[in-house]
PDB file of C-alpha atoms in Angstrom:
ATOM      1  CA  MET A  23     109.160 112.513 118.486  1.00  0.00           C
ATOM      2  CA  GLY A  24     110.050 108.976 117.523  1.00  0.00           C
ATOM      3  CA  GLU A  25     112.542 106.701 119.250  1.00  0.00           C
ATOM      4  CA  GLU A  26     115.299 108.035 116.988  1.00  0.00           C
ATOM      5  CA  GLY A  27     114.488 111.629 118.044  1.00  0.00           C
ATOM      6  CA  THR A  28     112.868 112.500 114.728  1.00  0.00           C
ATOM      7  CA  ALA A  29     109.578 114.258 114.106  1.00  0.00           C
ATOM      8  CA  TRP A  30     106.874 111.875 112.957  1.00  0.00           C
ATOM      9  CA  LEU A  31     103.494 113.406 113.534  1.00  0.00           C
ATOM     10  CA  ASN A  32     100.231 111.539 112.923  1.00  0.00           C
ATOM     11  CA  CYS A  33     101.928 108.471 111.444  1.00  0.00           C
ATOM     12  CA  ASN A  34     102.358 104.874 112.408  1.00  0.00           C
ATOM     13  CA  GLU A  35     105.616 104.423 114.359  1.00  0.00           C
ATOM     14  CA  ARG A  36     106.128 100.933 112.919  1.00  0.00           C
ATOM     15  CA  ARG A  37     105.977 102.331 109.389  1.00  0.00           C
ATOM     16  CA  PHE A  38     108.699 104.811 110.270  1.00  0.00           C
ATOM     17  CA  ASN A  39     110.870 102.174 111.945  1.00  0.00           C
ATOM     18  CA  CYS A  40     110.507  99.918 108.905  1.00  0.00           C
ATOM     19  CA  TRP A  41     111.710 102.774 106.710  1.00  0.00           C
ATOM     20  CA  LEU A  42     114.783 103.293 108.906  1.00  0.00           C
ATOM     21  CA  GLU A  43     115.608  99.595 108.483  1.00  0.00           C
ATOM     22  CA  LEU A  44     115.240  99.860 104.710  1.00  0.00           C
ATOM     23  CA  GLU A  45     117.596 102.838 104.722  1.00  0.00           C
ATOM     24  CA  LYS A  46     120.152 100.766 106.642  1.00  0.00           C
ATOM     25  CA  LEU A  47     119.924  97.924 104.124  1.00  0.00           C
ATOM     26  CA  TYR A  48     120.373 100.395 101.289  1.00  0.00           C
ATOM     27  CA  ALA A  49     123.343 102.105 102.977  1.00  0.00           C
ATOM     28  CA  GLU A  50     124.974  98.699 103.543  1.00  0.00           C
ATOM     29  CA  GLY A  51     124.557  97.843  99.860  1.00  0.00           C
ATOM     30  CA  LYS A  52     122.324  94.870 100.617  1.00  0.00           C
ATOM     31  CA  VAL A  53     119.550  96.210  98.376  1.00  0.00           C
ATOM     32  CA  ARG A  54     119.825  98.281  95.202  1.00  0.00           C
ATOM     33  CA  ALA A  55     116.688 100.350  95.683  1.00  0.00           C
ATOM     34  CA  ILE A  56     114.112 101.028  98.371  1.00  0.00           C
ATOM     35  CA  GLY A  57     110.546 102.156  98.099  1.00  0.00           C
ATOM     36  CA  VAL A  58     107.061 102.031  99.486  1.00  0.00           C
ATOM     37  CA  SER A  59     103.795 100.436  98.467  1.00  0.00           C
ATOM     38  CA  ASN A  60     100.284 101.853  98.659  1.00  0.00           C
ATOM     39  CA  TYR A  61     101.475 105.172 100.073  1.00  0.00           C
ATOM     40  CA  MET A  62      98.998 107.916  99.407  1.00  0.00           C
ATOM     41  CA  LEU A  63      99.926 111.560  99.937  1.00  0.00           C
ATOM     42  CA  GLN A  64      98.833 111.330 103.593  1.00  0.00           C
ATOM     43  CA  HIS A  65     101.470 108.615 104.128  1.00  0.00           C
ATOM     44  CA  LEU A  66     104.226 109.803 101.820  1.00  0.00           C
ATOM     45  CA  ALA A  67     104.385 113.521 102.631  1.00  0.00           C
ATOM     46  CA  PRO A  68     105.213 113.063 106.347  1.00  0.00           C
ATOM     47  CA  LEU A  69     107.809 110.405 105.514  1.00  0.00           C
ATOM     48  CA  VAL A  70     109.546 112.607 102.952  1.00  0.00           C
ATOM     49  CA  GLU A  71     109.372 115.604 105.285  1.00  0.00           C
ATOM     50  CA  ASP A  72     111.100 113.591 107.998  1.00  0.00           C
ATOM     51  CA  ILE A  73     113.750 112.335 105.586  1.00  0.00           C
ATOM     52  CA  LEU A  74     114.479 115.863 104.379  1.00  0.00           C
ATOM     53  CA  GLN A  75     114.771 117.073 107.984  1.00  0.00           C
ATOM     54  CA  ARG A  76     117.177 114.257 108.799  1.00  0.00           C
ATOM     55  CA  LYS A  77     119.242 115.027 105.686  1.00  0.00           C
ATOM     56  CA  LYS A  78     119.398 118.691 106.676  1.00  0.00           C
ATOM     57  CA  ALA A  79     120.581 117.620 110.140  1.00  0.00           C
ATOM     58  CA  GLY A  80     123.414 115.638 108.556  1.00  0.00           C
ATOM     59  CA  ASP A  81     121.968 112.117 108.418  1.00  0.00           C
ATOM     60  CA  LYS A  82     123.905 110.718 105.457  1.00  0.00           C
ATOM     61  CA  PHE A  83     121.721 107.605 105.352  1.00  0.00           C
ATOM     62  CA  ALA A  84     118.391 109.452 105.028  1.00  0.00           C
ATOM     63  CA  THR A  85     117.019 108.306 101.674  1.00  0.00           C
ATOM     64  CA  ILE A  86     113.839 109.360  99.904  1.00  0.00           C
ATOM     65  CA  PRO A  87     111.839 106.397  98.542  1.00  0.00           C
ATOM     66  CA  MET A  88     112.812 105.590  94.986  1.00  0.00           C
ATOM     67  CA  ILE A  89     109.503 103.944  94.158  1.00  0.00           C
ATOM     68  CA  ASN A  90     105.889 104.131  95.233  1.00  0.00           C
ATOM     69  CA  GLN A  91     104.012 101.047  94.067  1.00  0.00           C
ATOM     70  CA  VAL A  92     100.266 101.679  93.850  1.00  0.00           C
ATOM     71  CA  GLU A  93      97.202 100.250  92.162  1.00  0.00           C
ATOM     72  CA  ILE A  94      96.676 102.060  88.875  1.00  0.00           C
ATOM     73  CA  SER A  95      94.493 101.211  85.912  1.00  0.00           C
ATOM     74  CA  VAL A  96      92.306 103.039  83.425  1.00  0.00           C
ATOM     75  CA  PHE A  97      89.589 102.573  86.061  1.00  0.00           C
ATOM     76  CA  CYS A  98      91.675 103.917  88.959  1.00  0.00           C
ATOM     77  CA  ASP A  99      94.276 106.490  87.976  1.00  0.00           C
ATOM     78  CA  LEU A 100      96.711 108.081  90.378  1.00  0.00           C
ATOM     79  CA  ASP A 101      95.623 111.152  92.315  1.00  0.00           C
ATOM     80  CA  PRO A 102      97.149 114.205  90.550  1.00  0.00           C
ATOM     81  CA  GLU A 103      98.451 115.632  93.840  1.00  0.00           C
ATOM     82  CA  LEU A 104     100.238 112.380  94.674  1.00  0.00           C
ATOM     83  CA  LEU A 105     101.679 112.236  91.162  1.00  0.00           C
ATOM     84  CA  ALA A 106     102.977 115.821  91.433  1.00  0.00           C
ATOM     85  CA  PHE A 107     104.495 115.093  94.847  1.00  0.00           C
ATOM     86  CA  CYS A 108     106.249 111.983  93.562  1.00  0.00           C
ATOM     87  CA  GLN A 109     107.572 113.853  90.538  1.00  0.00           C
ATOM     88  CA  GLU A 110     108.805 116.712  92.736  1.00  0.00           C
ATOM     89  CA  HIS A 111     110.781 114.259  94.874  1.00  0.00           C
ATOM     90  CA  ASP A 112     111.904 111.987  92.013  1.00  0.00           C
ATOM     91  CA  ILE A 113     109.874 109.033  93.281  1.00  0.00           C
ATOM     92  CA  ARG A 114     109.077 106.625  90.452  1.00  0.00           C
ATOM     93  CA  ILE A 115     105.509 105.310  90.231  1.00  0.00           C
ATOM     94  CA  THR A 116     105.057 101.574  89.735  1.00  0.00           C
ATOM     95  CA  SER A 117     101.602 100.348  88.823  1.00  0.00           C
ATOM     96  CA  TYR A 118     100.200  97.030  89.959  1.00  0.00           C
ATOM     97  CA  ALA A 119      96.788  95.631  88.932  1.00  0.00           C
ATOM     98  CA  THR A 120      97.149  97.636  85.710  1.00  0.00           C
ATOM     99  CA  MET A 121      94.801  95.267  83.907  1.00  0.00           C
ATOM    100  CA  ALA A 122      92.143  95.535  86.644  1.00  0.00           C
ATOM    101  CA  ARG A 123      89.657  92.709  87.063  1.00  0.00           C
ATOM    102  CA  GLN A 124      87.674  90.953  84.408  1.00  0.00           C
ATOM    103  CA  GLU A 125      84.266  92.010  85.762  1.00  0.00           C
ATOM    104  CA  LYS A 126      85.176  95.678  85.305  1.00  0.00           C
ATOM    105  CA  ILE A 127      86.585  95.100  81.841  1.00  0.00           C
ATOM    106  CA  ASN A 128      83.334  93.373  80.902  1.00  0.00           C
ATOM    107  CA  ASP A 129      80.976  96.240  81.739  1.00  0.00           C
ATOM    108  CA  GLU A 130      79.341  97.657  78.606  1.00  0.00           C
ATOM    109  CA  LYS A 131      80.884 101.154  78.578  1.00  0.00           C
ATOM    110  CA  SER A 132      84.385  99.896  79.360  1.00  0.00           C
ATOM    111  CA  THR A 133      84.233  97.078  76.837  1.00  0.00           C
ATOM    112  CA  LYS A 134      83.108  99.418  74.066  1.00  0.00           C
ATOM    113  CA  ILE A 135      85.937 101.903  74.620  1.00  0.00           C
ATOM    114  CA  LEU A 136      88.656  99.331  75.303  1.00  0.00           C
ATOM    115  CA  LYS A 137      87.655  97.159  72.354  1.00  0.00           C
ATOM    116  CA  SER A 138      87.455 100.082  69.912  1.00  0.00           C
ATOM    117  CA  VAL A 139      90.907 101.317  70.925  1.00  0.00           C
ATOM    118  CA  GLY A 140      92.319  97.783  70.824  1.00  0.00           C
ATOM    119  CA  ASP A 141      90.830  97.141  67.380  1.00  0.00           C
ATOM    120  CA  LYS A 142      92.333 100.389  66.078  1.00  0.00           C
ATOM    121  CA  TYR A 143      95.832  99.165  66.953  1.00  0.00           C
ATOM    122  CA  ASN A 144      95.165  95.439  66.458  1.00  0.00           C
ATOM    123  CA  GLN A 145      95.939  94.888  70.151  1.00  0.00           C
ATOM    124  CA  SER A 146      94.249  93.116  73.038  1.00  0.00           C
ATOM    125  CA  ILE A 147      92.327  95.045  75.675  1.00  0.00           C
ATOM    126  CA  GLN A 148      95.038  94.089  78.163  1.00  0.00           C
ATOM    127  CA  ASN A 149      97.791  95.543  75.975  1.00  0.00           C
ATOM    128  CA  VAL A 150      95.796  98.740  75.558  1.00  0.00           C
ATOM    129  CA  MET A 151      95.576  99.105  79.348  1.00  0.00           C
ATOM    130  CA  LEU A 152      99.281  98.378  79.786  1.00  0.00           C
ATOM    131  CA  ARG A 153     100.208 100.847  77.040  1.00  0.00           C
ATOM    132  CA  TRP A 154      98.033 103.556  78.643  1.00  0.00           C
ATOM    133  CA  ALA A 155      99.981 103.167  81.896  1.00  0.00           C
ATOM    134  CA  LEU A 156     103.343 103.210  80.114  1.00  0.00           C
ATOM    135  CA  GLN A 157     102.452 106.380  78.253  1.00  0.00           C
ATOM    136  CA  LYS A 158     101.560 108.004  81.551  1.00  0.00           C
ATOM    137  CA  ALA A 159     105.181 107.209  82.545  1.00  0.00           C
ATOM    138  CA  TYR A 160     104.257 104.550  85.097  1.00  0.00           C
ATOM    139  CA  THR A 161     106.379 101.443  85.472  1.00  0.00           C
ATOM    140  CA  ILE A 162     104.174  98.378  85.057  1.00  0.00           C
ATOM    141  CA  ILE A 163     104.433  94.917  86.585  1.00  0.00           C
ATOM    142  CA  PRO A 164     101.779  92.777  84.914  1.00  0.00           C
ATOM    143  CA  LYS A 165     101.281  89.521  86.769  1.00  0.00           C
ATOM    144  CA  THR A 166     101.282  86.268  84.861  1.00  0.00           C
ATOM    145  CA  SER A 167     102.529  82.746  85.329  1.00  0.00           C
ATOM    146  CA  LYS A 168     102.036  81.775  81.678  1.00  0.00           C
ATOM    147  CA  ILE A 169     104.717  82.335  79.065  1.00  0.00           C
ATOM    148  CA  GLU A 170     102.057  82.955  76.390  1.00  0.00           C
ATOM    149  CA  ARG A 171     100.597  85.842  78.393  1.00  0.00           C
ATOM    150  CA  LEU A 172     104.044  87.250  79.070  1.00  0.00           C
ATOM    151  CA  GLU A 173     104.776  87.228  75.345  1.00  0.00           C
ATOM    152  CA  GLU A 174     101.397  88.828  74.622  1.00  0.00           C
ATOM    153  CA  ASN A 175     102.018  91.521  77.246  1.00  0.00           C
ATOM    154  CA  LEU A 176     105.180  92.537  75.399  1.00  0.00           C
ATOM    155  CA  GLY A 177     102.890  93.661  72.588  1.00  0.00           C
ATOM    156  CA  CYS A 178     102.183  96.793  74.615  1.00  0.00           C
ATOM    157  CA  LEU A 179     105.626  98.012  73.533  1.00  0.00           C
ATOM    158  CA  GLU A 180     104.798  97.782  69.825  1.00  0.00           C
ATOM    159  CA  PHE A 181     102.396 100.714  69.449  1.00  0.00           C
ATOM    160  CA  GLU A 182     101.665 104.187  70.768  1.00  0.00           C
ATOM    161  CA  LEU A 183      98.273 105.574  71.705  1.00  0.00           C
ATOM    162  CA  THR A 184      97.200 108.940  70.326  1.00  0.00           C
ATOM    163  CA  PRO A 185      96.361 111.725  72.784  1.00  0.00           C
ATOM    164  CA  GLU A 186      92.696 111.257  71.841  1.00  0.00           C
ATOM    165  CA  ASP A 187      92.828 107.559  72.692  1.00  0.00           C
ATOM    166  CA  MET A 188      94.640 108.325  75.951  1.00  0.00           C
ATOM    167  CA  ASN A 189      91.791 110.691  76.843  1.00  0.00           C
ATOM    168  CA  LYS A 190      89.158 108.086  75.947  1.00  0.00           C
ATOM    169  CA  LEU A 191      90.849 105.554  78.194  1.00  0.00           C
ATOM    170  CA  SER A 192      91.333 108.080  80.991  1.00  0.00           C
ATOM    171  CA  SER A 193      87.602 108.818  80.855  1.00  0.00           C
ATOM    172  CA  LEU A 194      87.063 105.337  82.339  1.00  0.00           C
ATOM    173  CA  ASN A 195      88.644 106.450  85.632  1.00  0.00           C
ATOM    174  CA  GLU A 196      86.020 106.010  88.349  1.00  0.00           C
ATOM    175  CA  GLY A 197      88.331 105.280  91.258  1.00  0.00           C
ATOM    176  CA  PHE A 198      87.486 101.561  90.950  1.00  0.00           C
ATOM    177  CA  ARG A 199      89.968  99.530  92.977  1.00  0.00           C
ATOM    178  CA  THR A 200      90.489  95.787  92.816  1.00  0.00           C
ATOM    179  CA  CYS A 201      92.349  95.861  96.128  1.00  0.00           C
ATOM    180  CA  GLY A 202      91.685  97.729  99.358  1.00  0.00           C
ATOM    181  CA  ASP A 203      91.696 101.520  99.430  1.00  0.00           C
ATOM    182  CA  PRO A 204      94.978 102.741 100.965  1.00  0.00           C
ATOM    183  CA  HIS A 205      93.381 106.124 101.716  1.00  0.00           C
ATOM    184  CA  THR A 206      91.598 104.425 104.625  1.00  0.00           C
ATOM    185  CA  ILE A 207      94.843 103.343 106.301  1.00  0.00           C
ATOM    186  CA  SER A 208      96.047 105.760 108.943  1.00  0.00           C
TER     187      SER A 208
END
């Protein structure tokens, strides 16, 4: 049992307390949405279970995360079980690092597939990767500090990948992460 008298088995107490504070901010109208970042199923399921228990007990402030921001790219797609869980609980997926890292894009197999798909649509490799994520219904947040890149990134909205091209791009998924692996966080 946590300090608030809620069940929170096998999870970090600080993570839970942080969530309670986010719920307070949301209830007070100080933030418009609350969510989590890098939560894998092992992190998210206990949190949602606790929230649902608190709601059932009458806690009017108990709020399920609205967003789970995770690293997703053609090289590291979301675990299907996590995706299903998020969909079941109406948790939107936001992808960061959608364009991966240059060294991965430059490997021979990846370059061949990405370039052939990009050439087919007259789009950059980066736009192909962004479009893939959009068509998988992920929200994307491509990082850039240059207006030219921002304008180029908008090109991902100007075309649609065929199911065959989506499958080609998805075949690049090897679980390659550019950031740390959140599965290893208890």
